[in-house]
Amino acid sequence: MPVSHQNALREDGKSNLNVGGTSNNNDMSDGMASGTTSAALVYKLCSHIIGLSSDVLTPSYQLALRTLSCISTAAIESDEFEVSEKIKKRLVKEKKEEDAVRFAELHQKLKGSIVLKNRWAVLCFLYNLTGLSNKYQTKNGPHGFCFAKFTMTSPLRNVGFTNTSKSYSNQQSRAVSTGKSLCTRTGSEKMVFTSLPSSYQLTHSGGSVDQGHGNLTDSGNGSVCSNSSSSRVAHMAALFSDREKLEGILVPVTTKKVISSQVQKQGSRTSNELGVPLLPESILLREVLFAFQGIDGKFIKMQPGKDKFHIDSKAGICGQVRRQLLRLTELGWMYNKVDKFCESQSYNKTLGLVGQSFVAALQEELSEYYRLLAVLESQLHNDVSTEGTYVSTRSGSLTLHQLVVWTLDPFVRMKQLAALIDSCHGQKGGALASTLYSYLHHADPSIHGLVRHVLSVVVQPIYKMLSHWIFSGELEDMYHEFFVAVNPSVPNTSLWHEKYSLRKTMVPSFLSLSQAKKVLCTGKAINFLRMVCHDHTSVRPRDEQTVRADASTESLFNQDQDSDFQRLLEAIYKETSCHVLKSMFAHYKFTDHLLAMRRYLLLGQGDFIRHLMDLLHEELPKSANMLYLHNLSGILESAIRATNAQFDSPDILQRLDVRLLEASVGDSGWDVFSLDYHVDGPIGTVFTPQCMNAYLRLFNALWRSKRMEYILSGMWQAQMTYSRLLRTLPGVLPILHYCHFILSEMVHFVQQVQYYITFEVMECSWAELQQKVVSADDLDQLIAAHEAFLDCIITRALLDEQSKDVMTQLCAIYDLISKFQDIQTEFWQQGLDEIAANKALESQVNAKTEMGKWGVTEAELEVRRQKQLEFKKKTVPTTKAQLCVLASSYQDMVQKFLLMIADHTDPNLRFLSFRLDFNEHYKSRNSRLQTSFTYQHRRRYVK
């Protein structure tokens, strides 16, 4: 505040000025003209504006000083644009558009001036000096007119004064002699001001509160000050004072409230209207700093049960400042949330390393927040010094507006941390990293940098576990956070398939599924070489040091811009995978074992399979309970030694063995016989028990189909042999022709099915498998190629669930072929017996004739005639009837089979129906086959 002009005159040895009188006006005018203090400058300003004599100047001068002397802790509008807009809106509201335009032009010129540094204070000063309306101005007082003239009728609060009375002069004289001014408001509180010029100070004993406008007036209708607007003017006026010469403004800190009965009845009004003093800004700043730390202050406290800060309604805080304080306390609420989360998770033993890293990153951000609080505390401590009941503030001190600006960035960061806590609550490991990574793609650089820093700290444990896994095969995951899981109870024989697996929920979103599988495969390969292959050779890429030096933690989640991690992973993955494949092909002869499976279990070695069937022809027709493994093993050894199988590797031949399946009632040796191939060690990783079961199913199906081919081949040979012998028997020629016709149909059917399975299924799938084996990059791809080979064969060989009905129908056809063999064999045997009887009778006749006896008696001839008649009348018709029934059943089953495969989803199997009915023989017998063979009219066969 400006120093008293009267005090300046005392220092010059001049007499005191009686403010209330008029005798010393000339001296005061001279003193003001020659003074260099702020009070003198104010006097010059008033004299320049009014342009009248010193007698008229005194009331206006007192008005200016009183306006500048009114102190309040209300917030000052420090926004120049906002103040200028208020002035222009007020002028437009009063229909003075030309003045508003003129004001805007002058304000624009004022912005270009380098002399004034606090333009907003000047605008606010003028805004608070304008009169609201003429009815609030004193008719005899010239100052209202003069100030209105100066400000071009700009907005001004009602600050009117009457002519100075005698009592007022006496009170002012006593105030000058004591050097202190008391401003007393009835029913309110007493405020004491010091360091004010004695000539500016005022004491009113009979003042009252103007309830209409909140102005403090004396008993003589003199307005002292406005508690809101003029106090801001007073503070702004201090900015124009000589700050190097002044010690500062003294603001009242503590007062004693004396509430009158009249004020108590007005509880609904604001603190300013009730007479409650506005709290100093320094106290509010201290309360806000407490809230920033989550500590309850005197007026701002955390409301119990509602998790929010609450400002005491009895505190002297205006509405605008109250909203500003609540906005600031939101930062403290978010700090409380982050701090409580860190404290609660610090003692959580199940949180894991990734969760602990997240808490550490949050605590690191809180440390930066604590530094900010320390700076604010230091600033407040330096700006505010307590002297009894007064608080001294200096220029450039911390204000609420500055605090809002300073906490903008911390507010955004703390808000983002609170959002991260809400999203990451209850998560751990890779899932936690994935959630944080989802916040990384943000357009705000500050938020992006914050999340990037937190994510870099969180990813460090994952990167460390990943590095240990791909370089040494060691898995250090105590809290099950890594996306690679291990089952210690699994033996090494199932290491590749069951011991290690992928936790898809823990795969970070910045890693693709293919990358995660490569990581899993790399670590598995290292452990596979050590524990299964017993190969302890160190597997390291040639440029390991280079790629490891280039890769970093951030390269793990910043792969769009940094490919160092991808290069590192590809290098170690290729090196370990190549080492495993080299060991499988070179040391463990995987290709030879795969070829042995094709030759023996899939019946690819034709000479061996044919000779084995010849040797087993006498053994397998027996009942399944009558078979012995040692006998069958001996037959197998004989078949190996007699064929090209003897030239295979001894290791392969030692693994080939005989296996008998579980027998059911009525099963023969053909139903339970099977070949087996023993696998162990590293090749057992590819030829798993599931794969060996698939090979067993395929062998049984192929073995049965091969047996049908073997049966039909034997039947054709028998027909070619016996047809000539049985021609002489009566009624046999039609049966021989019918048997030949049925046999031809069956041979065609079995040959087409064999061709389909052998060439379209086996050979095509085998060619694809060989290509995939050669191009495999790792053991997983090799295993996948082999499994795909088996799945394709099983599906196309009608062994899957979808083709179960078709396979059942095919087995029924095979049963008819076996039954046909039995019928034909029985008939041939009866015919041969008849021919043998005829030949025996003829031999007997010839022998007796040579002896001179009758060749045959009548009784013997009658017996022979009866047997011939029985063969002709009974055996031939019975056999013919059986063949007719069998042929009819065979026709129906084949037609049904054709309908099934014609409607099958596999196009290759549908093409089989074309070859089976190449001459449309079955199509002509069944009308449903006429539409089932076309794609447009293909219908599903209804059983």
PDB file of C-alpha atoms in Angstrom, residues 508-721:
ATOM      1  CA  PRO A 508       1.563 -59.513 -23.321  1.00  0.00           C
ATOM      2  CA  SER A 509      -0.393 -57.797 -26.049  1.00  0.00           C
ATOM      3  CA  PHE A 510       2.794 -56.264 -27.478  1.00  0.00           C
ATOM      4  CA  LEU A 511       3.955 -59.800 -28.333  1.00  0.00           C
ATOM      5  CA  SER A 512       2.215 -61.625 -31.156  1.00  0.00           C
ATOM      6  CA  LEU A 513       1.105 -65.213 -30.713  1.00  0.00           C
ATOM      7  CA  SER A 514       3.731 -66.363 -33.204  1.00  0.00           C
ATOM      8  CA  GLN A 515       6.443 -64.631 -31.197  1.00  0.00           C
ATOM      9  CA  ALA A 516       5.190 -66.233 -27.996  1.00  0.00           C
ATOM     10  CA  LYS A 517       5.276 -69.649 -29.668  1.00  0.00           C
ATOM     11  CA  LYS A 518       8.831 -69.027 -30.847  1.00  0.00           C
ATOM     12  CA  VAL A 519       9.850 -68.094 -27.310  1.00  0.00           C
ATOM     13  CA  LEU A 520       8.247 -71.284 -26.007  1.00  0.00           C
ATOM     14  CA  CYS A 521       9.846 -73.397 -28.726  1.00  0.00           C
ATOM     15  CA  THR A 522      13.302 -71.905 -28.127  1.00  0.00           C
ATOM     16  CA  GLY A 523      13.362 -72.725 -24.424  1.00  0.00           C
ATOM     17  CA  LYS A 524      11.838 -76.152 -25.013  1.00  0.00           C
ATOM     18  CA  ALA A 525      14.505 -76.928 -27.621  1.00  0.00           C
ATOM     19  CA  ILE A 526      17.287 -76.146 -25.164  1.00  0.00           C
ATOM     20  CA  ASN A 527      15.782 -78.389 -22.484  1.00  0.00           C
ATOM     21  CA  PHE A 528      15.018 -81.088 -25.075  1.00  0.00           C
ATOM     22  CA  LEU A 529      18.639 -81.219 -26.131  1.00  0.00           C
ATOM     23  CA  ARG A 530      19.854 -81.445 -22.552  1.00  0.00           C
ATOM     24  CA  MET A 531      17.341 -83.803 -20.953  1.00  0.00           C
ATOM     25  CA  VAL A 532      16.197 -86.020 -23.830  1.00  0.00           C
ATOM     26  CA  CYS A 533      19.029 -85.963 -26.352  1.00  0.00           C
ATOM     27  CA  HIS A 534      21.671 -85.630 -23.622  1.00  0.00           C
ATOM     28  CA  ASP A 535      23.378 -82.998 -25.723  1.00  0.00           C
ATOM     29  CA  HIS A 536      24.916 -80.336 -23.496  1.00  0.00           C
ATOM     30  CA  THR A 537      26.431 -78.367 -26.338  1.00  0.00           C
ATOM     31  CA  SER A 538      25.964 -74.641 -25.818  1.00  0.00           C
ATOM     32  CA  VAL A 539      23.557 -73.193 -28.348  1.00  0.00           C
ATOM     33  CA  ARG A 540      24.363 -69.565 -29.088  1.00  0.00           C
ATOM     34  CA  PRO A 541      23.890 -67.454 -32.216  1.00  0.00           C
ATOM     35  CA  ARG A 542      27.018 -66.281 -33.943  1.00  0.00           C
ATOM     36  CA  ASP A 543      26.317 -62.595 -33.272  1.00  0.00           C
ATOM     37  CA  GLU A 544      24.832 -63.112 -29.811  1.00  0.00           C
ATOM     38  CA  GLN A 545      26.747 -60.278 -28.182  1.00  0.00           C
ATOM     39  CA  THR A 546      25.671 -57.859 -30.886  1.00  0.00           C
ATOM     40  CA  VAL A 547      21.995 -58.701 -30.809  1.00  0.00           C
ATOM     41  CA  ARG A 548      21.902 -58.797 -27.005  1.00  0.00           C
ATOM     42  CA  ALA A 549      23.562 -55.396 -26.818  1.00  0.00           C
ATOM     43  CA  ASP A 550      21.073 -53.919 -29.280  1.00  0.00           C
ATOM     44  CA  ALA A 551      17.993 -55.328 -27.574  1.00  0.00           C
ATOM     45  CA  SER A 552      16.586 -53.486 -24.578  1.00  0.00           C
ATOM     46  CA  THR A 553      13.526 -53.527 -22.386  1.00  0.00           C
ATOM     47  CA  GLU A 554      11.758 -50.895 -24.456  1.00  0.00           C
ATOM     48  CA  SER A 555      12.417 -52.843 -27.649  1.00  0.00           C
ATOM     49  CA  LEU A 556      10.083 -55.483 -26.221  1.00  0.00           C
ATOM     50  CA  PHE A 557       6.995 -53.238 -26.393  1.00  0.00           C
ATOM     51  CA  ASN A 558       8.181 -50.782 -29.032  1.00  0.00           C
ATOM     52  CA  GLN A 559       8.567 -53.204 -31.910  1.00  0.00           C
ATOM     53  CA  ASP A 560       6.830 -50.864 -34.357  1.00  0.00           C
ATOM     54  CA  GLN A 561       9.843 -48.577 -34.233  1.00  0.00           C
ATOM     55  CA  ASP A 562      12.541 -50.851 -32.787  1.00  0.00           C
ATOM     56  CA  SER A 563      13.140 -54.324 -34.258  1.00  0.00           C
ATOM     57  CA  ASP A 564      16.087 -55.268 -32.016  1.00  0.00           C
ATOM     58  CA  PHE A 565      14.065 -57.738 -29.972  1.00  0.00           C
ATOM     59  CA  GLN A 566      12.662 -59.357 -33.100  1.00  0.00           C
ATOM     60  CA  ARG A 567      16.170 -59.838 -34.487  1.00  0.00           C
ATOM     61  CA  LEU A 568      17.346 -61.287 -31.189  1.00  0.00           C
ATOM     62  CA  LEU A 569      14.444 -63.721 -31.007  1.00  0.00           C
ATOM     63  CA  GLU A 570      14.820 -64.819 -34.628  1.00  0.00           C
ATOM     64  CA  ALA A 571      18.553 -65.411 -34.226  1.00  0.00           C
ATOM     65  CA  ILE A 572      18.352 -67.596 -31.118  1.00  0.00           C
ATOM     66  CA  TYR A 573      15.208 -69.353 -32.356  1.00  0.00           C
ATOM     67  CA  LYS A 574      16.766 -70.380 -35.662  1.00  0.00           C
ATOM     68  CA  GLU A 575      20.000 -71.491 -34.023  1.00  0.00           C
ATOM     69  CA  THR A 576      18.368 -73.727 -31.411  1.00  0.00           C
ATOM     70  CA  SER A 577      15.808 -75.141 -33.841  1.00  0.00           C
ATOM     71  CA  CYS A 578      18.451 -76.002 -36.412  1.00  0.00           C
ATOM     72  CA  HIS A 579      20.494 -77.735 -33.737  1.00  0.00           C
ATOM     73  CA  VAL A 580      17.515 -79.858 -32.678  1.00  0.00           C
ATOM     74  CA  LEU A 581      16.598 -80.826 -36.244  1.00  0.00           C
ATOM     75  CA  LYS A 582      20.198 -81.673 -37.033  1.00  0.00           C
ATOM     76  CA  SER A 583      20.320 -83.956 -34.025  1.00  0.00           C
ATOM     77  CA  MET A 584      17.040 -85.645 -35.007  1.00  0.00           C
ATOM     78  CA  PHE A 585      18.001 -86.254 -38.638  1.00  0.00           C
ATOM     79  CA  ALA A 586      21.705 -87.032 -38.308  1.00  0.00           C
ATOM     80  CA  HIS A 587      22.069 -88.745 -34.949  1.00  0.00           C
ATOM     81  CA  TYR A 588      18.656 -90.334 -34.390  1.00  0.00           C
ATOM     82  CA  LYS A 589      17.788 -91.162 -38.043  1.00  0.00           C
ATOM     83  CA  PHE A 590      14.297 -89.722 -38.002  1.00  0.00           C
ATOM     84  CA  THR A 591      13.861 -90.092 -41.774  1.00  0.00           C
ATOM     85  CA  ASP A 592      14.709 -93.807 -41.659  1.00  0.00           C
ATOM     86  CA  HIS A 593      12.197 -94.434 -38.893  1.00  0.00           C
ATOM     87  CA  LEU A 594       9.523 -92.513 -40.762  1.00  0.00           C
ATOM     88  CA  LEU A 595      10.186 -94.590 -43.885  1.00  0.00           C
ATOM     89  CA  ALA A 596       9.971 -97.802 -41.810  1.00  0.00           C
ATOM     90  CA  MET A 597       6.519 -96.717 -40.641  1.00  0.00           C
ATOM     91  CA  ARG A 598       5.492 -96.249 -44.252  1.00  0.00           C
ATOM     92  CA  ARG A 599       6.838 -99.649 -45.335  1.00  0.00           C
ATOM     93  CA  TYR A 600       5.659-101.922 -42.551  1.00  0.00           C
ATOM     94  CA  LEU A 601       2.749-100.318 -40.746  1.00  0.00           C
ATOM     95  CA  LEU A 602       1.222 -98.723 -43.828  1.00  0.00           C
ATOM     96  CA  LEU A 603       1.929-101.798 -45.995  1.00  0.00           C
ATOM     97  CA  GLY A 604       4.277-100.001 -48.365  1.00  0.00           C
ATOM     98  CA  GLN A 605       6.702-102.992 -48.598  1.00  0.00           C
ATOM     99  CA  GLY A 606       4.608-105.121 -50.969  1.00  0.00           C
ATOM    100  CA  ASP A 607       6.798-108.236 -51.191  1.00  0.00           C
ATOM    101  CA  PHE A 608       7.108-108.424 -47.434  1.00  0.00           C
ATOM    102  CA  ILE A 609       3.351-108.064 -46.847  1.00  0.00           C
ATOM    103  CA  ARG A 610       2.468-110.642 -49.509  1.00  0.00           C
ATOM    104  CA  HIS A 611       4.919-113.233 -48.189  1.00  0.00           C
ATOM    105  CA  LEU A 612       3.812-112.563 -44.596  1.00  0.00           C
ATOM    106  CA  MET A 613       0.198-113.273 -45.579  1.00  0.00           C
ATOM    107  CA  ASP A 614       1.264-116.477 -47.276  1.00  0.00           C
ATOM    108  CA  LEU A 615       3.045-117.608 -44.135  1.00  0.00           C
ATOM    109  CA  LEU A 616       0.152-116.596 -41.887  1.00  0.00           C
ATOM    110  CA  HIS A 617      -2.495-118.196 -44.086  1.00  0.00           C
ATOM    111  CA  GLU A 618      -2.428-121.370 -42.076  1.00  0.00           C
ATOM    112  CA  GLU A 619      -2.059-119.716 -38.669  1.00  0.00           C
ATOM    113  CA  LEU A 620      -4.488-116.792 -38.628  1.00  0.00           C
ATOM    114  CA  PRO A 621      -7.688-118.662 -39.549  1.00  0.00           C
ATOM    115  CA  LYS A 622      -7.498-120.177 -36.102  1.00  0.00           C
ATOM    116  CA  SER A 623      -9.424-118.740 -33.186  1.00  0.00           C
ATOM    117  CA  ALA A 624      -7.830-115.719 -31.570  1.00  0.00           C
ATOM    118  CA  ASN A 625      -7.389-117.646 -28.321  1.00  0.00           C
ATOM    119  CA  MET A 626      -5.270-120.276 -30.107  1.00  0.00           C
ATOM    120  CA  LEU A 627      -2.555-117.843 -31.262  1.00  0.00           C
ATOM    121  CA  TYR A 628       0.846-117.495 -29.588  1.00  0.00           C
ATOM    122  CA  LEU A 629       3.193-114.547 -29.931  1.00  0.00           C
ATOM    123  CA  HIS A 630       6.346-116.617 -30.219  1.00  0.00           C
ATOM    124  CA  ASN A 631       4.902-118.522 -33.172  1.00  0.00           C
ATOM    125  CA  LEU A 632       3.861-115.320 -34.893  1.00  0.00           C
ATOM    126  CA  SER A 633       7.230-113.698 -34.132  1.00  0.00           C
ATOM    127  CA  GLY A 634       8.959-116.643 -35.792  1.00  0.00           C
ATOM    128  CA  ILE A 635       6.789-116.232 -38.882  1.00  0.00           C
ATOM    129  CA  LEU A 636       7.659-112.519 -38.937  1.00  0.00           C
ATOM    130  CA  GLU A 637      11.364-113.299 -38.834  1.00  0.00           C
ATOM    131  CA  SER A 638      10.931-115.742 -41.698  1.00  0.00           C
ATOM    132  CA  ALA A 639       9.130-113.125 -43.783  1.00  0.00           C
ATOM    133  CA  ILE A 640      11.902-110.583 -43.123  1.00  0.00           C
ATOM    134  CA  ARG A 641      14.678-112.977 -44.118  1.00  0.00           C
ATOM    135  CA  ALA A 642      12.851-114.067 -47.275  1.00  0.00           C
ATOM    136  CA  THR A 643      12.171-110.545 -48.637  1.00  0.00           C
ATOM    137  CA  ASN A 644      13.977-107.250 -49.232  1.00  0.00           C
ATOM    138  CA  ALA A 645      13.180-106.207 -45.671  1.00  0.00           C
ATOM    139  CA  GLN A 646      16.356-108.008 -44.615  1.00  0.00           C
ATOM    140  CA  PHE A 647      18.430-105.142 -46.057  1.00  0.00           C
ATOM    141  CA  ASP A 648      16.998-102.512 -43.666  1.00  0.00           C
ATOM    142  CA  SER A 649      18.939-101.187 -40.689  1.00  0.00           C
ATOM    143  CA  PRO A 650      19.194-103.673 -37.801  1.00  0.00           C
ATOM    144  CA  ASP A 651      17.911-100.972 -35.479  1.00  0.00           C
ATOM    145  CA  ILE A 652      14.728-100.729 -37.539  1.00  0.00           C
ATOM    146  CA  LEU A 653      14.240-104.496 -37.784  1.00  0.00           C
ATOM    147  CA  GLN A 654      14.700-104.871 -34.049  1.00  0.00           C
ATOM    148  CA  ARG A 655      11.914-102.377 -33.449  1.00  0.00           C
ATOM    149  CA  LEU A 656       9.479-104.297 -35.714  1.00  0.00           C
ATOM    150  CA  ASP A 657       7.335-106.733 -33.738  1.00  0.00           C
ATOM    151  CA  VAL A 658       3.983-108.577 -33.639  1.00  0.00           C
ATOM    152  CA  ARG A 659       1.080-107.412 -31.553  1.00  0.00           C
ATOM    153  CA  LEU A 660      -2.207-109.135 -30.770  1.00  0.00           C
ATOM    154  CA  LEU A 661      -5.193-106.933 -30.104  1.00  0.00           C
ATOM    155  CA  GLU A 662      -7.784-107.626 -27.483  1.00  0.00           C
ATOM    156  CA  ALA A 663      -9.971-110.443 -28.772  1.00  0.00           C
ATOM    157  CA  SER A 664     -13.727-110.579 -28.721  1.00  0.00           C
ATOM    158  CA  VAL A 665     -15.984-113.603 -28.877  1.00  0.00           C
ATOM    159  CA  GLY A 666     -15.766-115.272 -32.279  1.00  0.00           C
ATOM    160  CA  ASP A 667     -12.711-113.327 -33.481  1.00  0.00           C
ATOM    161  CA  SER A 668     -10.186-115.127 -35.608  1.00  0.00           C
ATOM    162  CA  GLY A 669      -6.484-114.496 -35.913  1.00  0.00           C
ATOM    163  CA  TRP A 670      -7.106-112.152 -38.823  1.00  0.00           C
ATOM    164  CA  ASP A 671      -9.092-109.845 -36.533  1.00  0.00           C
ATOM    165  CA  VAL A 672      -6.461-109.506 -33.779  1.00  0.00           C
ATOM    166  CA  PHE A 673      -3.179-109.704 -35.667  1.00  0.00           C
ATOM    167  CA  SER A 674      -1.157-106.516 -36.042  1.00  0.00           C
ATOM    168  CA  LEU A 675       2.402-105.348 -36.567  1.00  0.00           C
ATOM    169  CA  ASP A 676       4.017-103.006 -34.048  1.00  0.00           C
ATOM    170  CA  TYR A 677       6.966-100.623 -34.116  1.00  0.00           C
ATOM    171  CA  HIS A 678       8.732 -99.712 -30.873  1.00  0.00           C
ATOM    172  CA  VAL A 679       9.842 -96.092 -30.479  1.00  0.00           C
ATOM    173  CA  ASP A 680      11.723 -94.423 -27.642  1.00  0.00           C
ATOM    174  CA  GLY A 681      14.106 -91.577 -26.970  1.00  0.00           C
ATOM    175  CA  PRO A 682      13.988 -88.394 -29.033  1.00  0.00           C
ATOM    176  CA  ILE A 683      12.072 -90.016 -31.940  1.00  0.00           C
ATOM    177  CA  GLY A 684       9.330 -90.799 -29.422  1.00  0.00           C
ATOM    178  CA  THR A 685       8.697 -87.061 -29.343  1.00  0.00           C
ATOM    179  CA  VAL A 686       7.448 -87.240 -32.930  1.00  0.00           C
ATOM    180  CA  PHE A 687       5.981 -90.750 -32.834  1.00  0.00           C
ATOM    181  CA  THR A 688       3.863 -90.180 -29.769  1.00  0.00           C
ATOM    182  CA  PRO A 689       1.541 -92.865 -28.314  1.00  0.00           C
ATOM    183  CA  GLN A 690      -1.368 -91.101 -30.015  1.00  0.00           C
ATOM    184  CA  CYS A 691       0.446 -91.331 -33.343  1.00  0.00           C
ATOM    185  CA  MET A 692       1.218 -95.000 -32.802  1.00  0.00           C
ATOM    186  CA  ASN A 693      -2.464 -95.673 -32.095  1.00  0.00           C
ATOM    187  CA  ALA A 694      -3.280 -93.941 -35.362  1.00  0.00           C
ATOM    188  CA  TYR A 695      -0.761 -96.159 -37.144  1.00  0.00           C
ATOM    189  CA  LEU A 696      -2.384 -99.196 -35.523  1.00  0.00           C
ATOM    190  CA  ARG A 697      -5.843 -98.187 -36.773  1.00  0.00           C
ATOM    191  CA  LEU A 698      -4.494 -97.605 -40.236  1.00  0.00           C
ATOM    192  CA  PHE A 699      -2.686-100.961 -40.247  1.00  0.00           C
ATOM    193  CA  ASN A 700      -5.852-102.834 -39.268  1.00  0.00           C
ATOM    194  CA  ALA A 701      -7.900-101.133 -41.988  1.00  0.00           C
ATOM    195  CA  LEU A 702      -5.238-101.615 -44.615  1.00  0.00           C
ATOM    196  CA  TRP A 703      -4.544-105.163 -43.457  1.00  0.00           C
ATOM    197  CA  ARG A 704      -8.205-106.074 -43.824  1.00  0.00           C
ATOM    198  CA  SER A 705      -8.409-104.504 -47.259  1.00  0.00           C
ATOM    199  CA  LYS A 706      -5.209-106.323 -48.219  1.00  0.00           C
ATOM    200  CA  ARG A 707      -6.691-109.570 -46.965  1.00  0.00           C
ATOM    201  CA  MET A 708      -9.760-109.054 -49.182  1.00  0.00           C
ATOM    202  CA  GLU A 709      -7.460-108.591 -52.107  1.00  0.00           C
ATOM    203  CA  TYR A 710      -5.583-111.730 -51.053  1.00  0.00           C
ATOM    204  CA  ILE A 711      -8.860-113.721 -50.741  1.00  0.00           C
ATOM    205  CA  LEU A 712     -10.193-112.621 -54.125  1.00  0.00           C
ATOM    206  CA  SER A 713      -6.878-113.415 -55.747  1.00  0.00           C
ATOM    207  CA  GLY A 714      -6.987-116.916 -54.283  1.00  0.00           C
ATOM    208  CA  MET A 715     -10.611-117.356 -55.358  1.00  0.00           C
ATOM    209  CA  TRP A 716      -9.802-116.342 -58.913  1.00  0.00           C
ATOM    210  CA  GLN A 717      -6.973-118.882 -59.029  1.00  0.00           C
ATOM    211  CA  ALA A 718      -9.320-121.575 -57.651  1.00  0.00           C
ATOM    212  CA  GLN A 719     -11.959-120.704 -60.244  1.00  0.00           C
ATOM    213  CA  MET A 720      -9.453-121.000 -63.067  1.00  0.00           C
ATOM    214  CA  THR A 721      -8.403-124.388 -61.749  1.00  0.00           C
TER     215      THR A 721
END
